Amino acid sequence: MSFPKGFLWGGAVAANQCEGAYLEDGKGLSVPDMLLGGDVNTPRTFLPVTDPNAFYPSHEAIDFYHHYKEDIALFAEMGWNVFRLSINWGRIYPNGDDAEPNEAGLAFYDSVFDECRKHNIEPLVTICHYEIPWAIVTNYGGFANRKVIDLFVKYCETIFRRYKNKVKYWLTFNEINICCMGEGGIGDLYGLGVMDEEDIKATHPIKLSDLKNNKQRTFEALHNEFVASAKVVKLGHEINPDFMIGNMIAHVTAYPLTPDPKDVLACDHEENLKNNLCCDVQVRGCYPIWAKKYLKELGVDPYFIDNEEDAKILKEGTVDFHTFSYYMSNCITTHEGAETTGGNMTHGGKNPYLKASDWGWQIDPDGLEHTLETLADRYPGLPLMVVENGFGAFDKVEEDGSIHDTYRIDYFKGHIQSMKKACEAGVPLIGYTTWGPIDLVSAGTGQYAKRYGFIYVDRHDDGTGDFSRSRKDSFYWYKKVCESNGEILD
Ligand code: BG6
């Protein structure tokens, strides 16, 4: 068998993109609740005060909060043995610094995990998937403030103790490297809860691409997040030594656009800064040798790397497995005038050999094989997991309600074949969760129309739709994949 026995097959969602019920049962506001929708040509905007007349897609999302039993039953029907989901921090600590956790929020996730267990599905929980409580942004300045490390640790202690017999697999922060992507303050807000004071106070919508960024503060906050992550890895193992606690990055694979050695060097630099820096700190427990030089080049004083107490914490809190999202690859060049294309919270050089989605994300299954083999070399013996991979597309519902999403099946088939080859080459890949197995709100554009699911949800960008669920062709295809442990791909 090319995929190992017990390989984890499933899908991944984030609370803020599927739950809805944004203020129900005591939940507080979190960062995504402040974002309006956009589309491929119109950036999402941030509107600081929730405007009763504006449409905030996360407020209802796909109403997983009230549909989770039906949804988990559909996941089980596909033969899953893992479901990656996040806990919304604001359901547990509505303001981030409350003295006591919100029991209704805790009870909700109890029910969700019980439902998973009922169907023999292992929950894989992201502790923070861009869901920093809004009050932590406004009252503390997000992770730029070291007090937030303690607030995060307290939140984790609460959920670790509560769910220690229900959840074994945890990921600390979703795409912790998103702030390294270099697209202004979007990554700061999503990943670190950090915003410029003036932007916070604004009374008009601000394009996410226009949010101000201060690199010194970004990398200080990222450092604090590394410390927070390492502390909870250690704490989690004390609470339950069987916990498997991983990190998670957005892996955007880069190729030099030309054989010009300057392009090759620029590409190495890109891979190091955007992908490897965060992984190295969380996997090896220390900053890579080149980190200070790179940060200085960005105008950042990397004094925090020399903090001995933090260095000790980072060493003690290395992760048990490394996970990442993989959607696409980019080309890097130092040459003027190269064409660019869209991507996962980033833009990159267009690759003449690849096709792209309608959002400009370049489709590159071979890049996944390359990435897996490179990571297996970089972190020998460390289990790896692809926890996001998927194809955002406009789906057409036929008159009889069917959806023939062959383009999605083709995308997945290519990527699963690549994983198979990597496994055959000895890469310790332990699982695969596709992104958005059920249609949900896009993080990048806030659209419903950018659909990823095997399961269609009747919900649209104008706020219409009855939230009903239906199976696309890809649903039946992925069922065969999961049930055959990746052997049947046709
Ligand atoms: C990843 C995120 O970056 O990509 C998800 O972890 C996100 O939250 C996914 O939804 C796909 O991106 P988008 O912008 O198409 O939703």
Tab-separated table of N, CA and C in Angstrom, residues 11 37 51 66 77 85 117 176 244 256 267 279 289 294 296 321 327 342 350 387 399 425 437 451:
chain	number	residue	atom	x	y	z
A	11	GLY	N	-11.091	16.450	6.147
A	11	GLY	CA	-11.192	17.806	5.631
A	11	GLY	C	-10.983	18.802	6.757
A	37	GLY	N	-17.117	41.549	2.891
A	37	GLY	CA	-16.706	40.707	1.767
A	37	GLY	C	-16.131	41.511	0.613
A	51	ASP	N	-21.358	47.476	11.540
A	51	ASP	CA	-22.385	48.334	10.954
A	51	ASP	C	-23.635	47.476	10.704
A	66	HIS	N	-25.389	25.502	13.971
A	66	HIS	CA	-26.666	24.793	14.122
A	66	HIS	C	-26.786	23.586	13.199
A	77	GLU	N	-20.028	9.948	6.157
A	77	GLU	CA	-20.472	9.215	4.955
A	77	GLU	C	-19.341	9.122	3.924
A	85	LEU	N	-10.818	21.231	12.622
A	85	LEU	CA	-11.684	22.380	12.874
A	85	LEU	C	-11.002	23.266	13.898
A	117	ARG	N	-16.638	11.773	17.612
A	117	ARG	CA	-16.306	10.456	18.197
A	117	ARG	C	-17.371	9.422	17.856
A	176	ILE	N	1.015	30.461	10.896
A	176	ILE	CA	1.708	31.436	11.751
A	176	ILE	C	2.629	32.347	10.923
A	244	MET	N	-0.673	15.068	20.634
A	244	MET	CA	0.234	15.353	19.515
A	244	MET	C	-0.026	16.813	19.166
A	256	PRO	N	12.737	29.552	-8.849
A	256	PRO	CA	13.341	30.669	-9.575
A	256	PRO	C	12.709	30.761	-10.970
A	267	CYS	N	15.156	33.249	-4.731
A	267	CYS	CA	14.163	32.207	-4.441
A	267	CYS	C	14.475	31.537	-3.096
A	279	CYS	N	8.885	27.584	10.557
A	279	CYS	CA	8.968	26.139	10.824
A	279	CYS	C	10.183	25.837	11.677
A	289	ILE	N	20.110	30.185	11.533
A	289	ILE	CA	21.346	30.956	11.604
A	289	ILE	C	21.254	32.297	10.876
A	294	TYR	N	18.501	38.362	7.923
A	294	TYR	CA	17.280	38.610	7.148
A	294	TYR	C	16.445	39.722	7.793
A	296	LYS	N	17.395	42.085	9.838
A	296	LYS	CA	18.064	43.390	9.710
A	296	LYS	C	17.847	43.963	8.315
A	321	PHE	N	4.653	17.330	15.390
A	321	PHE	CA	4.521	17.113	13.945
A	321	PHE	C	4.404	18.468	13.271
A	327	TYR	N	-1.481	25.044	-1.524
A	327	TYR	CA	-2.466	25.298	-2.581
A	327	TYR	C	-1.808	25.512	-3.934
A	342	GLY	N	-2.165	36.074	-8.532
A	342	GLY	CA	-2.671	36.078	-7.153
A	342	GLY	C	-2.206	34.862	-6.379
A	350	LYS	N	4.249	34.769	-12.134
A	350	LYS	CA	3.483	33.813	-12.929
A	350	LYS	C	4.416	32.751	-13.518
A	387	VAL	N	-2.573	19.847	5.896
A	387	VAL	CA	-3.843	20.097	6.583
A	387	VAL	C	-4.751	21.068	5.825
A	399	GLU	N	-30.109	21.970	-13.237
A	399	GLU	CA	-31.552	22.042	-12.914
A	399	GLU	C	-32.000	20.961	-11.932
A	425	ALA	N	8.365	7.296	-1.474
A	425	ALA	CA	9.782	7.673	-1.334
A	425	ALA	C	10.208	7.702	0.138
A	437	PRO	N	-14.089	21.259	2.863
A	437	PRO	CA	-14.819	20.108	2.330
A	437	PRO	C	-16.304	20.424	2.163
A	451	ARG	N	-16.025	28.631	-4.030
A	451	ARG	CA	-16.442	27.411	-3.341
A	451	ARG	C	-15.361	26.342	-3.386
